[in-house]
CSV table of C-alpha atoms in Angstrom, one decimal:
chain,number,residue,atom,x,y,z
A,23,MET,CA,0.3,0.2,-0.4
A,24,LYS,CA,1.1,3.4,-1.1
A,25,ARG,CA,2.3,5.7,1.4
A,26,ARG,CA,-0.7,8.5,0.9
A,27,SER,CA,-3.3,5.5,0.8
A,28,VAL,CA,-1.7,4.5,4.4
A,29,LEU,CA,-2.2,8.0,5.5
A,30,GLN,CA,-5.8,8.1,3.9
A,31,TRP,CA,-6.7,4.9,5.5
A,32,ALA,CA,-5.3,6.1,8.8
A,33,ALA,CA,-7.0,9.3,8.8
A,34,GLY,CA,-10.2,7.5,8.0
A,35,SER,CA,-10.1,5.2,10.5
A,36,ALA,CA,-9.1,7.7,13.2
A,37,ALA,CA,-12.2,9.5,12.3
A,38,VAL,CA,-14.6,6.4,12.5
A,39,THR,CA,-12.8,5.8,16.1
A,40,ALA,CA,-13.5,9.1,16.9
A,41,LEU,CA,-17.1,9.2,16.3
A,42,PRO,CA,-18.7,7.7,19.1
A,43,SER,CA,-17.3,10.4,21.3
A,44,VAL,CA,-18.4,13.4,19.2
A,45,LEU,CA,-21.7,11.7,18.8
A,46,HIS,CA,-21.3,11.6,22.8
A,47,ALA,CA,-20.6,15.0,23.1
A,48,ALA,CA,-23.4,16.1,21.0
A,49,GLU,CA,-26.2,14.1,23.3
A,50,PRO,CA,-28.2,16.6,24.9
A,51,LEU,CA,-27.8,17.5,28.8
A,52,LYS,CA,-30.6,15.1,30.6
A,53,GLU,CA,-29.4,15.3,34.3
A,54,LEU,CA,-27.4,18.1,36.0
A,55,ARG,CA,-25.6,17.0,39.1
A,56,LEU,CA,-24.3,19.1,41.7
A,57,ASP,CA,-23.5,19.7,45.2
A,58,TYR,CA,-25.0,21.4,48.0
A,59,ALA,CA,-22.8,22.5,50.8
A,60,TYR,CA,-22.9,24.3,54.3
A,61,TYR,CA,-19.8,26.4,53.7
A,62,SER,CA,-21.5,27.4,50.7
A,63,PRO,CA,-24.5,29.9,51.3
A,64,SER,CA,-25.2,30.3,47.7
A,65,SER,CA,-25.9,26.7,47.2
A,66,LEU,CA,-28.5,26.3,50.0
A,67,VAL,CA,-30.3,29.7,48.3
A,68,ILE,CA,-30.3,28.2,45.2
A,69,ARG,CA,-31.7,24.6,46.1
A,70,ARG,CA,-34.4,26.1,48.6
A,71,PHE,CA,-35.8,28.2,45.9
A,72,GLY,CA,-35.1,25.9,43.1
A,73,TRP,CA,-33.9,28.1,40.9
A,74,LEU,CA,-32.0,25.8,39.1
A,75,GLU,CA,-34.6,23.3,38.6
A,76,GLU,CA,-36.4,26.4,37.2
A,77,GLU,CA,-33.8,27.3,34.7
A,78,PHE,CA,-33.5,24.0,33.2
A,79,LYS,CA,-37.0,22.8,33.3
A,80,LYS,CA,-37.8,24.0,30.0
A,81,ASP,CA,-35.0,22.1,28.4
A,82,GLY,CA,-36.6,18.8,30.2
A,83,ILE,CA,-33.1,18.6,32.3
A,84,ASN,CA,-33.4,17.2,35.7
A,85,VAL,CA,-31.1,18.8,38.6
A,86,LYS,CA,-29.7,16.4,41.4
A,87,TRP,CA,-28.2,17.9,44.4
A,88,VAL,CA,-25.8,16.0,46.9
A,89,LEU,CA,-24.5,16.8,50.2
A,90,SER,CA,-20.8,17.8,50.3
A,91,ALA,CA,-19.5,17.6,54.0
A,92,GLY,CA,-16.3,18.9,53.1
A,93,SER,CA,-13.9,19.7,49.7
A,94,ASN,CA,-12.6,16.6,50.3
A,95,ARG,CA,-15.7,14.9,49.6
A,96,ALA,CA,-17.1,16.9,46.8
A,97,LEU,CA,-13.6,16.3,45.0
A,98,GLU,CA,-14.0,12.8,45.8
A,99,TYR,CA,-17.4,13.0,44.0
A,100,LEU,CA,-16.1,15.0,40.9
A,101,ASN,CA,-13.3,12.6,40.4
A,102,GLY,CA,-15.7,9.8,40.5
A,103,ASN,CA,-18.3,11.0,38.2
A,104,SER,CA,-21.0,11.2,40.6
A,105,ILE,CA,-21.2,15.0,40.3
A,106,ASP,CA,-20.8,17.4,37.4
A,107,ILE,CA,-20.3,20.7,39.6
A,108,GLY,CA,-18.8,20.6,43.2
A,109,SER,CA,-17.9,23.6,45.8
A,110,THR,CA,-14.5,23.2,47.5
A,111,ALA,CA,-11.7,25.5,48.9
A,112,GLY,CA,-9.4,26.9,46.5
A,113,LEU,CA,-6.1,25.2,47.8
A,114,ALA,CA,-8.5,21.8,48.3
A,115,ALA,CA,-9.0,22.1,44.7
A,116,LEU,CA,-5.4,22.7,43.7
A,117,LEU,CA,-4.4,19.8,45.6
A,118,ALA,CA,-6.8,17.5,43.7
A,119,LYS,CA,-5.6,19.0,40.2
A,120,ALA,CA,-2.6,18.3,41.0
A,121,ASN,CA,-2.8,14.9,41.9
A,122,GLY,CA,-5.1,14.1,38.6
A,123,ASN,CA,-8.6,15.2,39.3
A,124,PRO,CA,-9.6,16.7,35.9
A,125,ILE,CA,-11.4,20.1,37.0
A,126,ARG,CA,-11.6,23.4,36.2
A,127,ALA,CA,-12.9,26.4,38.5
A,128,PRO,CA,-15.2,28.8,36.2
A,129,TYR,CA,-16.4,30.8,39.5
A,130,ILE,CA,-15.8,32.1,43.0
A,131,PHE,CA,-18.9,31.5,45.5
A,132,SER,CA,-17.3,33.2,48.2
A,133,ARG,CA,-14.2,34.5,50.0
A,134,PRO,CA,-14.7,33.3,53.5
A,135,GLU,CA,-13.0,33.0,56.7
A,136,TRP,CA,-14.0,29.9,57.3
A,137,THR,CA,-11.1,28.0,59.3
A,138,ALA,CA,-9.1,28.7,62.1
A,139,LEU,CA,-7.7,26.3,64.9
A,140,VAL,CA,-9.5,25.7,67.8
A,141,VAL,CA,-9.0,24.7,71.5
A,142,PRO,CA,-11.5,23.6,73.8
A,143,LYS,CA,-12.7,26.6,76.0
A,144,ASN,CA,-10.3,26.0,79.4
A,145,SER,CA,-7.4,24.6,77.2
A,146,PRO,CA,-3.7,25.5,78.4
A,147,ILE,CA,-2.7,25.8,75.1
A,148,LYS,CA,-2.2,29.8,74.2
A,149,SER,CA,-0.4,29.5,70.9
A,150,LEU,CA,0.7,27.8,67.7
A,151,ALA,CA,4.2,26.5,69.4
A,152,ASP,CA,2.3,24.9,72.0
A,153,LEU,CA,1.0,22.2,69.5
A,154,LYS,CA,3.9,20.5,69.0
A,155,GLY,CA,2.9,16.8,70.0
A,156,LYS,CA,-0.5,17.2,70.5
A,157,LYS,CA,-3.6,15.6,69.1
A,158,ILE,CA,-5.1,17.9,66.2
A,159,ALA,CA,-8.5,16.8,64.1
A,160,ALA,CA,-8.8,17.9,60.6
A,161,THR,CA,-10.5,16.8,57.4
A,162,LYS,CA,-7.4,15.9,55.0
A,163,GLY,CA,-8.0,17.2,51.3
A,164,THR,CA,-9.6,20.3,53.0
A,165,ASP,CA,-8.8,23.8,53.5
A,166,PRO,CA,-8.9,23.6,57.4
A,167,TYR,CA,-6.2,20.6,57.0
A,168,LEU,CA,-4.0,22.9,54.8
A,169,PHE,CA,-4.8,25.6,56.7
A,170,LEU,CA,-3.0,23.6,60.1
A,171,LEU,CA,-0.4,22.7,57.8
A,172,ARG,CA,0.8,26.2,57.0
A,173,ALA,CA,-0.2,27.7,60.7
A,174,LEU,CA,2.5,25.2,61.7
A,175,HIS,CA,5.0,26.1,59.4
A,176,THR,CA,4.5,29.7,60.7
A,177,VAL,CA,6.4,28.5,63.8
A,178,GLY,CA,8.8,25.9,62.5
A,179,LEU,CA,6.6,23.1,63.0
A,180,LYS,CA,5.5,20.5,60.6
A,181,ARG,CA,2.8,17.3,60.2
A,182,SER,CA,5.5,15.2,61.7
A,183,ASP,CA,5.4,17.7,65.0
A,184,ILE,CA,1.5,17.0,65.8
A,185,GLU,CA,-0.5,13.8,65.8
A,186,HIS,CA,-2.9,14.3,63.2
A,187,VAL,CA,-6.1,12.7,63.7
A,188,ALA,CA,-8.1,12.2,60.5
A,189,LEU,CA,-12.0,13.1,61.2
A,190,GLN,CA,-14.3,14.6,59.1
A,191,HIS,CA,-15.6,18.1,60.2
A,192,ALA,CA,-18.1,17.2,62.5
A,193,ASP,CA,-16.4,14.4,64.0
A,194,GLY,CA,-13.7,16.6,64.7
A,195,ARG,CA,-16.1,19.3,66.7
A,196,THR,CA,-17.2,16.5,68.8
A,197,ALA,CA,-13.7,14.9,69.4
A,198,LEU,CA,-12.9,18.2,70.5
A,199,GLU,CA,-15.6,19.1,72.8
A,200,GLN,CA,-15.0,15.8,74.0
A,201,GLY,CA,-11.8,16.2,75.1
A,202,ARG,CA,-10.5,13.3,72.6
A,203,VAL,CA,-8.2,15.8,70.5
A,204,ASP,CA,-6.2,19.1,71.9
A,205,ALA,CA,-7.6,21.1,68.9
A,206,TRP,CA,-9.2,21.4,65.6
A,207,ALA,CA,-8.6,22.9,62.4
A,208,GLY,CA,-12.8,23.7,62.3
A,209,LEU,CA,-14.7,24.9,59.3
A,210,ASP,CA,-17.8,26.7,59.7
A,211,PRO,CA,-20.9,27.0,60.6
A,212,LEU,CA,-19.2,23.7,63.1
A,213,MET,CA,-16.7,26.0,63.7
A,214,ALA,CA,-19.2,29.2,65.0
A,215,ALA,CA,-21.4,26.8,66.5
A,216,SER,CA,-18.5,25.6,68.7
A,217,GLU,CA,-17.6,28.7,69.6
A,218,LEU,CA,-20.8,30.0,70.5
A,219,ASP,CA,-22.5,26.3,71.7
A,220,ALA,CA,-19.0,25.2,73.5
A,221,GLY,CA,-17.1,28.2,74.3
A,222,SER,CA,-14.4,26.7,72.3
A,223,ARG,CA,-11.8,29.4,71.6
A,224,LEU,CA,-10.2,30.5,68.4
A,225,LEU,CA,-6.6,29.6,68.8
A,226,TYR,CA,-5.0,31.0,65.4
A,227,ARG,CA,-6.6,32.6,62.9
A,228,ASN,CA,-5.7,33.9,59.5
A,229,VAL,CA,-8.2,35.1,57.0
A,230,ALA,CA,-4.9,35.1,54.3
A,231,PHE,CA,-4.6,31.4,54.8
A,232,ASN,CA,-8.1,30.3,54.1
A,233,THR,CA,-8.4,30.0,50.4
A,234,TYR,CA,-11.2,30.9,48.4
A,235,GLY,CA,-14.6,29.1,47.7
A,236,PHE,CA,-14.2,27.3,44.1
A,237,LEU,CA,-17.1,26.0,42.3
A,238,ASN,CA,-15.4,23.3,40.4
A,239,VAL,CA,-16.6,21.6,37.5
A,240,ARG,CA,-15.3,18.4,35.4
A,241,GLU,CA,-13.4,19.2,32.2
A,242,GLU,CA,-15.4,16.9,30.3
A,243,PHE,CA,-18.7,18.6,31.3
A,244,ILE,CA,-17.6,21.8,30.5
A,245,GLN,CA,-16.5,21.0,26.9
A,246,GLN,CA,-19.8,18.8,26.4
A,247,ASN,CA,-22.2,21.4,28.1
A,248,PRO,CA,-20.6,24.7,28.2
A,249,GLN,CA,-23.9,26.6,28.0
A,250,ALA,CA,-25.0,25.1,30.7
A,251,VAL,CA,-22.3,25.6,33.0
A,252,LYS,CA,-22.7,29.4,32.1
A,253,ARG,CA,-26.3,28.8,33.2
A,254,VAL,CA,-25.3,27.7,36.5
A,255,ILE,CA,-23.0,30.6,37.0
A,256,THR,CA,-25.7,32.8,36.3
A,257,VAL,CA,-27.6,31.3,38.8
A,258,TYR,CA,-25.2,31.7,41.6
A,259,GLU,CA,-24.9,34.9,40.6
A,260,LYS,CA,-28.7,35.5,40.9
A,261,ALA,CA,-28.3,33.9,44.4
A,262,ARG,CA,-24.8,36.1,45.3
A,263,GLN,CA,-26.9,39.2,44.7
A,264,TRP,CA,-29.9,37.6,46.8
A,265,ILE,CA,-27.8,37.3,49.8
A,266,GLN,CA,-26.2,40.6,49.6
A,267,ALA,CA,-29.2,42.4,49.8
A,268,ASN,CA,-30.9,39.8,52.3
A,269,THR,CA,-28.4,38.5,54.5
A,270,THR,CA,-30.3,37.5,57.4
A,271,GLU,CA,-32.9,35.7,55.2
A,272,ALA,CA,-29.8,33.9,53.8
A,273,ALA,CA,-28.8,32.9,57.4
A,274,LYS,CA,-32.1,31.5,58.1
A,275,ILE,CA,-31.6,29.3,55.1
A,276,LEU,CA,-28.4,28.0,56.4
A,277,SER,CA,-29.8,27.8,60.1
A,278,GLU,CA,-32.3,25.4,59.1
A,279,GLU,CA,-30.2,23.5,56.3
A,280,ALA,CA,-27.1,23.1,58.7
A,281,LYS,CA,-29.5,22.6,62.1
A,282,VAL,CA,-27.5,25.7,63.8
A,283,SER,CA,-28.6,28.5,65.6
A,284,LEU,CA,-29.4,31.6,63.8
A,285,GLN,CA,-26.7,33.7,65.9
A,286,VAL,CA,-24.1,30.7,64.3
A,287,ALA,CA,-25.6,31.2,61.3
A,288,LEU,CA,-25.3,35.0,61.3
A,289,LEU,CA,-21.6,34.9,62.5
A,290,GLN,CA,-20.9,33.0,59.6
A,291,VAL,CA,-22.7,34.9,56.6
A,292,LYS,CA,-22.3,38.2,57.9
A,293,LEU,CA,-18.9,38.1,59.6
A,294,ARG,CA,-16.9,35.3,57.8
A,295,THR,CA,-18.4,35.4,54.4
A,296,ASP,CA,-17.4,38.2,51.6
A,297,LEU,CA,-19.3,37.9,48.5
A,298,SER,CA,-17.8,40.6,46.6
A,299,GLN,CA,-15.4,38.7,43.9
A,300,PRO,CA,-16.9,36.0,42.0
A,301,LEU,CA,-14.4,36.5,39.1
A,302,PRO,CA,-11.7,34.1,39.0
A,303,THR,CA,-8.8,36.5,38.3
A,304,GLN,CA,-5.1,36.9,39.3
A,305,GLU,CA,-5.6,37.6,42.5
A,306,HIS,CA,-6.8,34.1,42.9
A,307,VAL,CA,-3.8,32.9,41.1
A,308,LYS,CA,-2.0,34.6,43.5
A,309,ALA,CA,-3.3,33.4,46.4
A,310,LEU,CA,-2.9,29.8,45.3
A,311,GLN,CA,0.7,30.8,44.4
A,312,ALA,CA,1.4,31.5,47.7
A,313,ALA,CA,-0.1,28.6,49.4
A,314,ALA,CA,0.9,25.9,46.9
A,315,PRO,CA,4.3,25.2,48.3
A,316,ILE,CA,2.7,23.7,51.4
A,317,LEU,CA,1.9,21.2,49.1
A,318,LEU,CA,5.4,20.0,48.0
A,319,ASP,CA,7.0,21.1,51.4
A,320,GLU,CA,4.5,18.2,53.1
A,321,GLN,CA,4.7,15.8,50.1
A,322,LEU,CA,0.7,15.8,49.2
A,323,VAL,CA,1.9,16.1,45.6
A,324,ARG,CA,4.4,14.0,43.9
A,325,PRO,CA,8.3,16.0,44.1
A,326,GLY,CA,8.6,18.1,40.7
A,327,THR,CA,4.8,18.7,40.2
A,328,ASP,CA,4.7,22.1,38.2
A,329,LEU,CA,2.0,23.3,40.8
A,330,ASN,CA,2.1,26.8,38.2
A,331,LYS,CA,0.7,24.5,35.5
A,332,ALA,CA,-2.0,22.8,37.9
A,333,ILE,CA,-3.1,26.8,38.7
A,334,ALA,CA,-3.0,27.8,35.1
A,335,LEU,CA,-5.2,24.8,34.3
A,336,LEU,CA,-7.7,25.1,37.2
A,337,VAL,CA,-8.3,28.9,37.2
A,338,ASP,CA,-10.9,29.3,34.0
A,339,THR,CA,-11.9,33.0,33.3
A,340,ARG,CA,-14.0,32.1,30.1
A,341,PHE,CA,-17.1,31.8,31.6
A,342,ALA,CA,-18.1,34.4,34.9
A,343,THR,CA,-16.8,37.2,32.9
A,344,ASP,CA,-20.0,38.0,30.7
A,345,VAL,CA,-22.0,36.8,33.4
A,346,VAL,CA,-20.9,39.1,35.9
A,347,ARG,CA,-20.8,41.5,33.6
A,348,ARG,CA,-24.6,41.1,32.2
A,349,THR,CA,-26.1,40.8,35.8
């Protein structure tokens, strides 16, 4: 067979091989799967009012909601193709992206101070240095866990200098209040509830170490359903603006969904949630670049991982710009 014929045959075979994926990409969306989370008030508002159901009803698209108890759960669901869109902290998303989770982040749902290091009411622990050798509860793969590591590094401590107790956020709170751990890397609204209800004390706060709330989308879903992604972001924008105008009502929704007092919910929504910057920008890139070294220092990613490349592939500015300008 002549070289030209071989090339023509190969090209034709490649086209045939690629055809099923092309056909798959053209299939209409039947179900939108996304998470809601107590650390994302916008998701709670959207779900409560049925705005996504309303948006996609005319297209016959079903909306399926899944509760994420933490960034680690949302990222597991995304990686396992259980959901299409999930809410996580920015640094947790970067950790997952660097380790092969195929996601992109086209929207920022909040700029929170949702984590700090918490100790019991009467704890003798007064400083970060006092944490050496202590039992500390934290959920691996989440912003609180990474916050803990970054906080320890500020006083020359590493993960190996403490006894990490791997617990999901709610269990970490319980362990702290029952005295089974010395400290806890908390997450709101659980952290706010522990403060107000149990008198727990915030040992270390650092807003700069709280990475942004990223709305992550599976890359395959973005490629196949870009308009659906834009419509979801439009609804998130509606929720963001509604919360800004109705903060107390949003706190009531959080209170009911998370089963915490209104006072706890108000602390989270009014004092610890900044909704002013929904567009992924260089600000978010720089925040991740500043936080990224902890992932290498603590060997949470493979040695030599190009984290700047992972950041560039994660932060997606294509979708939200037009949406935010229009709304």
